[in-house]
CSV table of C-alpha atoms in Angstrom, one decimal:
chain,number,residue,atom,x,y,z
K,1403,MET,CA,129.6,112.0,136.0
K,1404,THR,CA,126.0,112.8,136.4
K,1405,GLU,CA,123.5,109.9,136.7
K,1406,GLN,CA,119.8,109.9,136.1
K,1407,HIS,CA,117.1,107.2,135.9
K,1408,PHE,CA,114.1,106.9,133.7
K,1409,ASP,CA,111.5,104.2,133.0
K,1410,ILE,CA,112.5,104.2,129.4
K,1411,VAL,CA,115.6,105.6,127.6
K,1412,ILE,CA,115.3,105.9,123.8
K,1413,ILE,CA,118.4,106.3,121.5
K,1414,GLY,CA,117.4,108.2,118.4
K,1415,ALA,CA,114.6,110.8,117.9
K,1416,GLY,CA,113.4,109.9,114.4
K,1417,PRO,CA,109.8,108.7,113.8
K,1418,GLY,CA,110.3,105.4,115.7
K,1419,GLY,CA,112.0,107.0,118.7
K,1420,TYR,CA,109.8,109.9,119.1
K,1421,SER,CA,106.6,107.9,118.6
K,1422,THR,CA,107.7,105.5,121.4
K,1423,ALA,CA,108.5,108.5,123.6
K,1424,LEU,CA,105.1,110.2,123.0
K,1425,ARG,CA,103.0,107.1,123.7
K,1426,ALA,CA,105.1,105.9,126.7
K,1427,ALA,CA,104.8,109.4,128.3
K,1428,GLN,CA,101.1,109.3,127.6
K,1429,LEU,CA,100.9,106.0,129.5
K,1430,GLY,CA,102.6,107.6,132.6
K,1431,LYS,CA,106.2,106.5,132.0
K,1432,THR,CA,109.2,108.7,132.6
K,1433,VAL,CA,111.0,109.0,129.3
K,1434,ALA,CA,114.5,110.2,128.2
K,1435,LEU,CA,115.1,110.7,124.5
K,1436,VAL,CA,118.7,111.0,123.3
K,1437,GLU,CA,119.5,112.5,119.9
K,1438,ARG,CA,122.9,113.6,118.5
K,1439,ASP,CA,121.5,116.0,115.9
K,1440,ASP,CA,120.6,119.6,116.9
K,1441,THR,CA,117.0,119.1,115.7
K,1442,LEU,CA,114.5,116.3,116.4
K,1443,GLY,CA,112.8,114.1,113.8
K,1444,GLY,CA,115.6,112.1,112.3
K,1445,THR,CA,116.1,111.6,108.6
K,1446,CYS,CA,112.3,111.8,107.9
K,1447,LEU,CA,111.7,115.4,109.2
K,1448,ASN,CA,115.1,116.8,108.5
K,1449,ARG,CA,116.6,115.0,105.4
K,1450,GLY,CA,114.0,112.9,103.9
K,1451,CYS,CA,110.2,112.7,103.9
K,1452,ILE,CA,109.3,116.3,104.7
K,1453,PRO,CA,111.9,118.4,102.7
K,1454,SER,CA,111.6,116.1,99.7
K,1455,LYS,CA,107.8,116.4,99.7
K,1456,ALA,CA,108.0,120.1,100.1
K,1457,LEU,CA,110.1,120.2,96.9
K,1458,LEU,CA,107.7,117.8,95.2
K,1459,THR,CA,104.8,120.0,96.1
K,1460,ALA,CA,106.5,122.9,94.4
K,1461,ALA,CA,107.2,120.7,91.4
K,1462,HIS,CA,103.5,119.8,91.1
K,1463,SER,CA,102.9,123.5,90.5
K,1464,VAL,CA,105.3,123.4,87.6
K,1465,GLU,CA,103.5,120.3,86.2
K,1466,ASN,CA,100.2,122.2,86.5
K,1467,VAL,CA,101.5,125.0,84.5
K,1468,ARG,CA,102.5,122.6,81.7
K,1469,GLN,CA,99.1,120.8,81.8
K,1470,ALA,CA,97.3,124.1,81.6
K,1471,GLU,CA,97.8,124.6,77.9
K,1472,ARG,CA,96.2,121.2,77.2
K,1473,MET,CA,93.0,122.6,78.8
K,1474,GLY,CA,93.1,125.9,77.0
K,1475,ILE,CA,94.8,128.0,79.7
K,1476,ASN,CA,97.7,130.1,78.3
K,1477,VAL,CA,100.3,130.5,81.0
K,1478,ALA,CA,104.1,130.2,81.0
K,1479,LEU,CA,106.7,129.2,83.5
K,1480,GLN,CA,109.1,132.2,83.7
K,1481,SER,CA,111.7,130.9,86.2
K,1482,ILE,CA,112.2,129.2,89.5
K,1483,ASP,CA,113.4,131.4,92.4
K,1484,PHE,CA,115.6,128.9,94.1
K,1485,GLY,CA,116.2,131.1,97.1
K,1486,ARG,CA,112.5,131.3,97.9
K,1487,LEU,CA,112.1,127.6,97.2
K,1488,ARG,CA,114.9,126.8,99.6
K,1489,ASP,CA,113.2,129.1,102.2
K,1490,PHE,CA,109.9,127.2,101.6
K,1491,ARG,CA,111.6,123.8,102.1
K,1492,MET,CA,113.5,124.9,105.3
K,1493,SER,CA,110.5,126.7,106.8
K,1494,THR,CA,108.4,123.6,106.4
K,1495,VAL,CA,111.0,121.5,108.1
K,1496,GLU,CA,111.5,124.1,110.9
K,1497,THR,CA,107.7,124.2,111.5
K,1498,MET,CA,107.5,120.4,111.8
K,1499,THR,CA,110.6,120.0,114.0
K,1500,LYS,CA,109.6,122.8,116.4
K,1501,GLY,CA,106.1,121.4,116.6
K,1502,LEU,CA,107.6,118.0,117.5
K,1503,ALA,CA,109.8,119.6,120.2
K,1504,GLY,CA,106.8,121.3,121.7
K,1505,LEU,CA,104.8,118.1,121.7
K,1506,LEU,CA,107.5,116.2,123.5
K,1507,SER,CA,107.9,118.9,126.1
K,1508,HIS,CA,104.1,119.0,126.6
K,1509,ARG,CA,104.1,115.2,127.2
K,1510,GLY,CA,107.0,115.6,129.8
K,1511,VAL,CA,109.7,113.8,127.7
K,1512,THR,CA,113.2,114.8,128.7
K,1513,VAL,CA,115.4,115.3,125.6
K,1514,PHE,CA,119.2,115.0,125.7
K,1515,ARG,CA,121.4,116.1,122.9
K,1516,GLY,CA,124.5,114.0,122.7
K,1517,GLU,CA,126.2,110.9,121.4
K,1518,ALA,CA,124.8,107.8,123.1
K,1519,GLN,CA,126.4,104.4,123.8
K,1520,LEU,CA,124.6,101.5,125.5
K,1521,LYS,CA,126.5,99.9,128.3
K,1522,ASN,CA,125.6,96.8,130.4
K,1523,GLY,CA,122.2,96.6,128.8
K,1524,HIS,CA,120.5,99.2,130.9
K,1525,GLU,CA,122.8,102.2,131.0
K,1526,VAL,CA,123.3,104.8,128.3
K,1527,HIS,CA,126.4,106.8,128.4
K,1528,VAL,CA,126.0,110.2,126.7
K,1529,ALA,CA,128.9,112.3,125.4
K,1530,PRO,CA,128.7,115.7,123.8
K,1531,ALA,CA,127.4,115.8,120.2
K,1532,LEU,CA,129.8,116.8,117.4
K,1533,GLY,CA,130.8,120.4,117.8
K,1534,GLU,CA,129.6,120.6,121.5
K,1535,THR,CA,131.6,120.5,124.7
K,1536,GLN,CA,128.6,119.7,126.9
K,1537,VAL,CA,125.7,117.3,126.9
K,1538,LEU,CA,122.5,119.4,126.6
K,1539,ARG,CA,119.2,118.7,128.2
K,1540,SER,CA,115.8,120.1,127.1
K,1541,ILE,CA,112.8,120.0,129.4
K,1542,LYS,CA,111.2,123.0,127.8
K,1543,ALA,CA,110.8,122.8,124.1
K,1544,GLY,CA,114.0,123.9,122.3
K,1545,VAL,CA,115.7,125.3,125.4
K,1546,GLY,CA,118.9,123.3,125.9
K,1547,GLU,CA,120.8,123.5,129.2
K,1548,PRO,CA,124.3,122.1,129.7
K,1549,VAL,CA,124.4,119.2,132.2
K,1550,GLY,CA,128.1,118.3,132.0
K,1551,PRO,CA,130.8,116.9,129.7
K,1552,GLU,CA,129.3,113.4,130.1
K,1553,LEU,CA,126.2,111.8,131.5
K,1554,THR,CA,125.0,108.3,132.3
K,1555,ILE,CA,121.3,107.6,132.1
K,1556,SER,CA,119.8,104.3,133.3
K,1557,GLY,CA,116.5,102.9,132.2
K,1558,GLY,CA,114.3,100.0,133.0
K,1559,ASP,CA,113.9,99.5,129.3
K,1560,ILE,CA,116.1,100.7,126.5
K,1561,VAL,CA,114.7,101.4,123.0
K,1562,LEU,CA,117.1,101.5,120.0
K,1563,ALA,CA,116.0,103.8,117.2
K,1564,THR,CA,119.3,104.8,115.5
K,1565,GLY,CA,118.0,104.8,112.0
K,1566,SER,CA,119.8,104.4,108.7
K,1567,ARG,CA,122.0,106.2,106.1
K,1568,PRO,CA,122.3,106.1,102.3
K,1569,LEU,CA,124.1,103.1,101.0
K,1570,PRO,CA,127.1,104.0,98.7
K,1571,LEU,CA,127.9,102.2,95.5
K,1572,PRO,CA,130.2,99.2,96.1
K,1573,ASN,CA,133.3,100.8,94.6
K,1574,ASP,CA,132.6,104.5,94.8
K,1575,PRO,CA,132.1,106.4,98.1
K,1576,PHE,CA,130.1,109.6,97.9
K,1577,SER,CA,132.4,112.3,96.7
K,1578,GLY,CA,132.2,115.4,94.6
K,1579,ALA,CA,129.4,115.2,92.1
K,1580,LEU,CA,128.5,111.7,93.2
K,1581,ILE,CA,126.0,112.5,95.9
K,1582,ASP,CA,123.5,110.9,98.2
K,1583,SER,CA,119.8,111.9,98.9
K,1584,THR,CA,120.8,114.2,101.8
K,1585,GLN,CA,123.2,116.2,99.6
K,1586,ALA,CA,120.6,116.2,96.8
K,1587,LEU,CA,118.1,117.9,99.0
K,1588,GLU,CA,120.7,120.5,100.1
K,1589,LEU,CA,121.5,121.7,96.5
K,1590,ASP,CA,121.0,125.4,96.1
K,1591,THR,CA,119.6,124.9,92.6
K,1592,PHE,CA,118.4,122.0,90.6
K,1593,PRO,CA,121.0,120.5,88.2
K,1594,SER,CA,120.7,120.9,84.4
K,1595,SER,CA,121.5,117.2,83.9
K,1596,ALA,CA,121.6,114.3,86.3
K,1597,VAL,CA,122.2,110.6,86.3
K,1598,ILE,CA,120.3,108.7,89.0
K,1599,ILE,CA,121.3,105.1,89.9
K,1600,GLY,CA,118.4,103.2,91.4
K,1601,ALA,CA,114.8,102.1,90.9
K,1602,GLY,CA,113.3,102.6,94.3
K,1603,ALA,CA,111.3,105.4,95.9
K,1604,VAL,CA,114.1,107.9,96.4
K,1605,ALA,CA,115.4,107.5,92.9
K,1606,LEU,CA,112.0,107.9,91.3
K,1607,GLU,CA,111.0,110.9,93.4
K,1608,PHE,CA,114.2,112.8,92.5
K,1609,ALA,CA,113.8,111.7,88.9
K,1610,SER,CA,110.3,113.3,88.9
K,1611,LEU,CA,111.3,116.3,90.8
K,1612,TRP,CA,114.3,117.2,88.7
K,1613,ASN,CA,112.6,116.3,85.4
K,1614,ALA,CA,109.7,118.6,86.2
K,1615,SER,CA,112.1,121.5,86.7
K,1616,GLY,CA,113.6,121.0,83.3
K,1617,CYS,CA,116.6,118.9,84.2
K,1618,LYS,CA,117.7,116.2,81.7
K,1619,VAL,CA,117.4,113.0,83.8
K,1620,THR,CA,118.9,109.6,83.0
K,1621,LEU,CA,117.7,106.8,85.3
K,1622,LEU,CA,119.9,103.7,85.3
K,1623,ILE,CA,118.0,100.6,86.7
K,1624,ARG,CA,119.1,97.0,87.1
K,1625,LYS,CA,115.9,95.2,86.0
K,1626,ASP,CA,113.5,95.8,83.1
K,1627,ARG,CA,111.3,98.1,85.2
K,1628,VAL,CA,111.3,100.4,88.2
K,1629,LEU,CA,110.0,99.1,91.6
K,1630,SER,CA,110.8,95.6,90.3
K,1631,SER,CA,109.7,93.9,93.6
K,1632,TRP,CA,106.2,95.5,93.3
K,1633,GLU,CA,103.2,94.1,91.5
K,1634,ARG,CA,104.2,93.8,87.9
K,1635,ARG,CA,101.4,95.9,86.3
K,1636,ALA,CA,102.0,98.8,88.7
K,1637,SER,CA,105.8,98.8,88.1
K,1638,MET,CA,105.4,98.5,84.3
K,1639,THR,CA,102.9,101.4,84.3
K,1640,LEU,CA,105.1,103.7,86.3
K,1641,THR,CA,108.1,102.9,84.1
K,1642,ARG,CA,106.0,103.8,81.1
K,1643,GLU,CA,104.7,107.0,82.6
K,1644,LEU,CA,108.2,108.2,83.7
K,1645,LYS,CA,109.4,107.8,80.1
K,1646,ARG,CA,106.3,109.6,78.9
K,1647,HIS,CA,107.1,112.5,81.2
K,1648,GLY,CA,110.6,112.7,79.7
K,1649,VAL,CA,112.8,110.7,82.0
K,1650,ASN,CA,115.4,108.6,80.1
K,1651,VAL,CA,115.0,105.2,81.7
K,1652,VAL,CA,117.8,102.8,80.8
K,1653,ALA,CA,116.9,99.3,81.8
K,1654,ARG,CA,119.1,96.2,82.6
K,1655,THR,CA,122.2,98.1,83.5
K,1656,SER,CA,125.2,97.2,85.7
K,1657,VAL,CA,127.3,100.1,86.9
K,1658,SER,CA,131.0,99.4,87.1
K,1659,HIS,CA,132.2,102.8,88.5
K,1660,VAL,CA,131.7,106.5,88.6
K,1661,ASP,CA,134.4,108.9,87.4
K,1662,THR,CA,134.0,112.2,89.3
K,1663,GLY,CA,137.3,113.5,87.7
K,1664,ALA,CA,138.8,116.9,88.3
K,1665,ASN,CA,136.2,118.9,86.5
K,1666,LEU,CA,132.5,119.6,87.4
K,1667,GLY,CA,130.0,116.7,87.0
K,1668,ALA,CA,130.5,113.0,86.9
K,1669,THR,CA,130.5,110.1,84.4
K,1670,VAL,CA,128.9,106.8,85.1
K,1671,HIS,CA,130.4,103.8,83.4
K,1672,TYR,CA,128.0,100.9,82.9
K,1673,ARG,CA,127.0,97.9,80.8
K,1674,GLN,CA,123.6,97.0,79.5
K,1675,GLY,CA,122.1,93.5,79.4
K,1676,ASP,CA,124.5,90.9,78.2
K,1677,ASP,CA,126.5,93.4,76.1
K,1678,CYS,CA,130.1,93.6,77.1
K,1679,GLU,CA,130.5,97.1,75.6
K,1680,GLU,CA,131.1,99.8,78.2
K,1681,LEU,CA,128.7,102.7,78.0
K,1682,THR,CA,128.7,106.1,79.8
K,1683,ALA,CA,126.2,108.6,81.1
K,1684,TYR,CA,127.2,112.1,82.1
K,1685,GLY,CA,125.5,114.3,84.6
K,1686,GLU,CA,126.1,117.6,86.4
K,1687,VAL,CA,125.4,115.4,89.4
K,1688,VAL,CA,125.1,111.6,89.9
K,1689,LEU,CA,122.7,110.5,92.6
K,1690,ALA,CA,123.3,107.0,94.0
K,1691,ALA,CA,120.0,105.9,95.4
K,1692,ILE,CA,120.4,102.1,95.7
K,1693,GLY,CA,119.1,101.8,99.3
K,1694,ARG,CA,120.0,102.5,102.9
K,1695,MET,CA,122.0,100.7,105.5
K,1696,PRO,CA,121.2,100.4,109.2
K,1697,ASN,CA,123.1,102.4,111.8
K,1698,THR,CA,124.1,99.4,113.8
K,1699,ASP,CA,127.9,99.3,113.2
K,1700,ALA,CA,128.8,101.2,116.4
K,1701,ASP,CA,130.9,99.0,118.7
K,1702,TRP,CA,128.4,99.0,121.5
K,1703,PHE,CA,125.9,96.9,119.5
K,1704,ALA,CA,128.4,94.0,119.5
K,1705,SER,CA,129.7,94.6,123.1
K,1706,ASN,CA,126.1,94.4,124.4
K,1707,GLY,CA,125.5,91.1,122.5
K,1708,ILE,CA,122.7,92.5,120.4
K,1709,ALA,CA,121.9,89.9,117.7
K,1710,LEU,CA,122.1,91.2,114.1
K,1711,ASP,CA,121.3,89.4,110.8
K,1712,GLU,CA,123.8,89.1,108.0
K,1713,ARG,CA,122.9,92.6,106.6
K,1714,GLY,CA,123.3,94.3,110.0
K,1715,TYR,CA,119.6,94.6,111.0
K,1716,VAL,CA,118.6,94.0,114.6
K,1717,LEU,CA,116.7,90.8,115.1
K,1718,THR,CA,113.5,91.3,117.2
K,1719,ASP,CA,110.3,89.4,117.9
K,1720,ALA,CA,106.9,90.8,116.6
K,1721,TYR,CA,106.8,93.3,119.4
K,1722,GLY,CA,110.3,94.7,119.1
K,1723,ARG,CA,112.1,92.8,121.8
K,1724,THR,CA,115.8,92.0,121.0
K,1725,ASN,CA,117.7,89.0,122.4
K,1726,VAL,CA,118.9,91.2,125.3
K,1727,GLU,CA,116.4,91.5,128.1
K,1728,GLY,CA,114.9,94.9,128.4
K,1729,VAL,CA,116.4,96.2,125.1
K,1730,TRP,CA,114.0,96.9,122.2
K,1731,ALA,CA,114.6,98.0,118.6
K,1732,LEU,CA,112.5,99.5,115.8
K,1733,GLY,CA,112.4,101.4,112.6
K,1734,ASP,CA,115.1,101.3,109.9
K,1735,ILE,CA,117.4,99.1,112.0
K,1736,THR,CA,114.9,96.3,111.9
K,1737,PRO,CA,114.2,94.1,108.9
K,1738,GLY,CA,111.2,95.2,106.8
K,1739,HIS,CA,110.0,98.3,105.1
K,1740,ALA,CA,112.1,101.4,106.0
K,1741,LEU,CA,109.1,103.7,106.3
K,1742,ALA,CA,108.3,106.4,108.8
K,1743,HIS,CA,104.7,105.2,109.3
K,1744,ARG,CA,105.8,101.7,110.0
K,1745,ALA,CA,108.2,103.1,112.7
K,1746,PHE,CA,105.3,105.1,114.2
K,1747,GLU,CA,103.2,102.0,114.8
K,1748,GLN,CA,106.3,100.0,116.0
K,1749,GLY,CA,106.9,102.7,118.5
K,1750,ILE,CA,103.3,102.7,119.8
K,1751,THR,CA,103.4,98.9,120.0
K,1752,ILE,CA,106.7,98.9,122.0
K,1753,ALA,CA,105.5,101.6,124.4
K,1754,GLU,CA,102.2,99.8,125.0
K,1755,THR,CA,103.9,96.4,125.5
K,1756,ILE,CA,106.3,97.9,128.1
K,1757,ALA,CA,103.4,99.5,129.9
K,1758,GLY,CA,101.7,96.1,130.2
K,1759,LEU,CA,99.0,96.5,127.6
K,1760,ASP,CA,98.3,93.9,124.9
K,1761,PRO,CA,98.7,95.6,121.5
K,1762,LYS,CA,98.7,93.8,118.2
K,1763,PRO,CA,102.1,93.6,116.5
K,1764,VAL,CA,102.9,95.4,113.3
K,1765,VAL,CA,102.3,93.2,110.2
K,1766,ASP,CA,104.4,94.3,107.3
K,1767,GLU,CA,101.7,93.2,104.8
K,1768,THR,CA,99.4,95.9,106.1
K,1769,VAL,CA,102.1,98.6,105.8
K,1770,PRO,CA,101.4,100.7,102.7
K,1771,GLN,CA,104.3,101.6,100.4
K,1772,VAL,CA,104.1,104.9,98.6
K,1773,VAL,CA,106.3,106.6,96.0
K,1774,PHE,CA,105.6,110.3,95.4
K,1775,SER,CA,106.6,110.2,91.8
K,1776,PHE,CA,104.7,111.7,88.8
K,1777,PRO,CA,102.3,110.0,88.8
K,1778,GLU,CA,102.3,108.5,92.3
K,1779,ALA,CA,102.5,104.8,93.1
K,1780,ALA,CA,101.1,103.0,96.2
K,1781,SER,CA,100.8,99.4,97.3
K,1782,VAL,CA,99.6,97.4,100.3
K,1783,GLY,CA,99.1,93.7,100.9
K,1784,LEU,CA,99.9,90.8,98.6
K,1785,THR,CA,100.6,90.5,94.9
K,1786,LEU,CA,99.0,87.6,93.0
K,1787,SER,CA,102.2,85.6,93.0
K,1788,GLU,CA,102.5,86.0,96.8
K,1789,ALA,CA,98.9,85.0,97.3
K,1790,LYS,CA,99.4,81.9,95.2
K,1791,SER,CA,102.4,80.9,97.3
K,1792,ARG,CA,100.4,80.8,100.5
K,1793,ASP,CA,98.9,77.5,101.5
K,1794,THR,CA,96.3,79.3,103.6
K,1795,ILE,CA,94.8,81.2,100.6
K,1796,VAL,CA,92.1,79.6,98.4
K,1797,ASP,CA,91.5,80.6,94.8
K,1798,PRO,CA,93.5,83.9,94.6
K,1799,GLN,CA,92.4,86.2,91.9
K,1800,GLU,CA,93.7,89.4,90.3
K,1801,THR,CA,91.4,92.1,88.9
K,1802,ALA,CA,92.8,95.0,86.8
K,1803,TYR,CA,90.8,98.1,86.5
K,1804,PRO,CA,91.2,100.4,83.4
K,1805,MET,CA,92.0,103.7,85.1
K,1806,LEU,CA,91.1,105.9,82.1
K,1807,SER,CA,87.5,104.9,82.5
K,1808,ASN,CA,87.5,107.2,85.5
K,1809,SER,CA,86.6,110.8,84.6
K,1810,ARG,CA,89.0,112.5,87.0
K,1811,MET,CA,91.8,110.3,85.7
K,1812,LEU,CA,90.9,111.2,82.2
K,1813,MET,CA,91.0,114.9,83.1
K,1814,SER,CA,94.4,114.7,84.7
K,1815,GLY,CA,96.2,113.6,81.5
K,1816,GLU,CA,98.1,111.0,83.4
K,1817,GLY,CA,98.2,107.2,82.8
K,1818,GLY,CA,97.8,104.7,85.6
K,1819,SER,CA,96.8,101.3,86.7
K,1820,MET,CA,94.9,99.6,89.6
K,1821,THR,CA,95.1,96.0,90.6
K,1822,ILE,CA,93.1,94.3,93.3
K,1823,VAL,CA,94.2,90.9,94.6
K,1824,SER,CA,91.5,88.8,96.3
K,1825,GLY,CA,91.1,85.3,97.7
K,1826,ALA,CA,89.6,83.3,100.6
K,1827,MET,CA,91.2,81.7,103.5
K,1828,THR,CA,91.1,78.0,104.1
K,1829,ASP,CA,89.0,78.4,107.3
K,1830,ALA,CA,86.4,80.3,105.3
K,1831,PRO,CA,86.7,79.2,101.7
K,1832,ASP,CA,83.5,80.8,100.5
K,1833,VAL,CA,84.3,84.4,101.7
K,1834,PRO,CA,86.8,86.1,99.4
K,1835,LEU,CA,88.8,88.9,101.1
K,1836,VAL,CA,90.7,91.9,99.8
K,1837,LEU,CA,94.3,90.8,100.0
K,1838,GLY,CA,96.2,93.4,98.1
K,1839,VAL,CA,95.8,96.7,96.2
K,1840,HIS,CA,98.3,98.2,93.8
K,1841,ILE,CA,97.8,101.7,92.4
K,1842,VAL,CA,99.5,104.1,90.0
K,1843,SER,CA,97.7,107.4,89.6
K,1844,PRO,CA,97.5,111.0,90.9
K,1845,ILE,CA,96.9,111.0,94.7
K,1846,ALA,CA,97.6,107.2,95.0
K,1847,SER,CA,99.2,108.1,98.3
K,1848,ASP,CA,95.8,109.1,99.6
K,1849,LEU,CA,93.8,106.3,97.9
K,1850,ILE,CA,96.0,103.6,99.5
K,1851,ALA,CA,94.8,104.5,103.0
K,1852,GLU,CA,91.3,103.0,102.3
K,1853,ALA,CA,92.9,99.9,100.8
K,1854,GLU,CA,95.0,99.5,104.0
K,1855,GLN,CA,91.9,99.4,106.1
K,1856,LEU,CA,90.3,96.7,103.9
K,1857,VAL,CA,93.5,94.6,103.8
K,1858,GLY,CA,94.4,95.0,107.5
K,1859,ASN,CA,90.9,94.4,108.8
K,1860,HIS,CA,90.3,91.3,106.5
K,1861,VAL,CA,87.2,92.9,105.0
K,1862,PRO,CA,85.2,90.5,102.8
K,1863,LEU,CA,85.3,91.6,99.1
K,1864,ALA,CA,81.5,91.7,98.9
K,1865,ASP,CA,81.3,94.1,101.8
K,1866,ALA,CA,84.1,96.3,100.5
K,1867,ALA,CA,82.4,96.5,97.1
K,1868,ARG,CA,79.2,97.7,98.8
K,1869,LEU,CA,80.9,100.9,100.1
K,1870,ILE,CA,79.9,104.0,98.2
K,1871,HIS,CA,82.5,106.3,96.7
K,1872,PRO,CA,81.6,109.9,95.8
K,1873,HIS,CA,81.3,110.8,92.1
K,1874,PRO,CA,83.3,112.1,90.3
K,1875,THR,CA,86.5,111.5,92.3
K,1876,PHE,CA,89.7,109.5,91.9
K,1877,SER,CA,88.5,107.4,94.8
K,1878,GLU,CA,85.6,106.3,92.7
K,1879,SER,CA,88.1,104.2,90.6
K,1880,PHE,CA,88.8,102.1,93.7
K,1881,GLY,CA,85.1,101.6,94.3
K,1882,GLU,CA,84.6,100.5,90.6
K,1883,ALA,CA,87.6,98.2,90.9
K,1884,LEU,CA,86.1,96.5,93.9
K,1885,LEU,CA,82.8,96.1,92.1
K,1886,LYS,CA,84.6,94.5,89.2
K,1887,ALA,CA,86.6,92.2,91.5
K,1888,ASP,CA,83.3,91.1,93.1
K,1889,GLY,CA,81.9,90.2,89.7
K,1890,ARG,CA,79.6,93.2,89.5
K,1891,PRO,CA,81.3,95.7,87.2
K,1892,LEU,CA,79.4,99.0,86.6
K,1893,HIS,CA,81.2,101.2,84.1
K,1894,THR,CA,83.6,98.6,82.9
K,1895,ARG,CA,83.4,95.2,81.4
């Protein structure tokens, strides 16, 4: 059995794992990164963020064709070449994963392909990945060399970044036409009809994608609106806009089971509200998008004494330390938003802490949430109800901005909403701050970046409202909303 030692050994090469590796190597640490898949990047690059956004980018082109007639441009959508669309998706993923491999190699990170198990807190046993007979090592980008049928790597610090997987329905495992998000991305064509169970980002993005392609989409949600944990105005607006785009949103549903049957397609059996009558919805495919579960059920989590909460998430302090000395965890296996950009910052924080620096910990309130639906939705910071529940916040206020007063919003033909939450802290009661921003609009995913800076840096509302936004742009709506929140509305009452 071959043995090697590194300063840091990381299990999992998704956003959390590879960001830790890149920053640690930059700080002069020797780093080993162990991944069982044949490409780096985890779910995000291979089966989530990147391929789904590639398809959504294509779907925006379809939407633009449909919007053209409203503006006097006579064009028609003839067909979708699914072969070329598949090539576009796969080439985008390939470019990103190869670029990541090259960057890791340039930074001097040693990549091992294999199945990892933590032993004794500081040793990682690596067995061949599924379908392989040897553990592979890559020092040069993408060039794997066999190093034996098994390998033990020791590290001064171990970072766990094993990620998550789609959560199945309680009584129905993924099978046949009942698929998860990974299978949905791998479909050779878009379905002609689909039932989607869920009200979160994955469900809404596929609803928008398939609906834009002409698929008949039925969206079954548990509450009265999508994104029910978000600020109410934003979630209600997005629910309305999805319906206006043609998605059949069925609220207050409880799914009992899914019948995949012997034929093509699947039938979802559900009840609505307090009605005891069983209803059904049929789709060529049924996508269950009710959340994800952390990959922490391997025996070695328990055998190493790593503390988990009741849902299986690894418990850590603000810097990523677990209860086991020298073992760290981040990303989807820790409680909080399961988002790649959160994992990026967690990885940087862990690497810098191990290196003896004094970074600030990740604060979930400053992590923006984004849904790439049609239109997009984005949120960062507190809602009004959350602000009111804090004893440290004085006089919380909510300001709603009428989005259709923005010229670019009017041109887009979309509906939307924007809400700013402000309030002062008890130690400075006369200085209101920007505490939260909640947006539904085209390019909300880009607009939220400015809001994150204001919320995360505790910028006074009056100072934020003084910032000039170019005219005429979507971003101008944010500037106008800040002015209104500051009691100085310009183009609104």
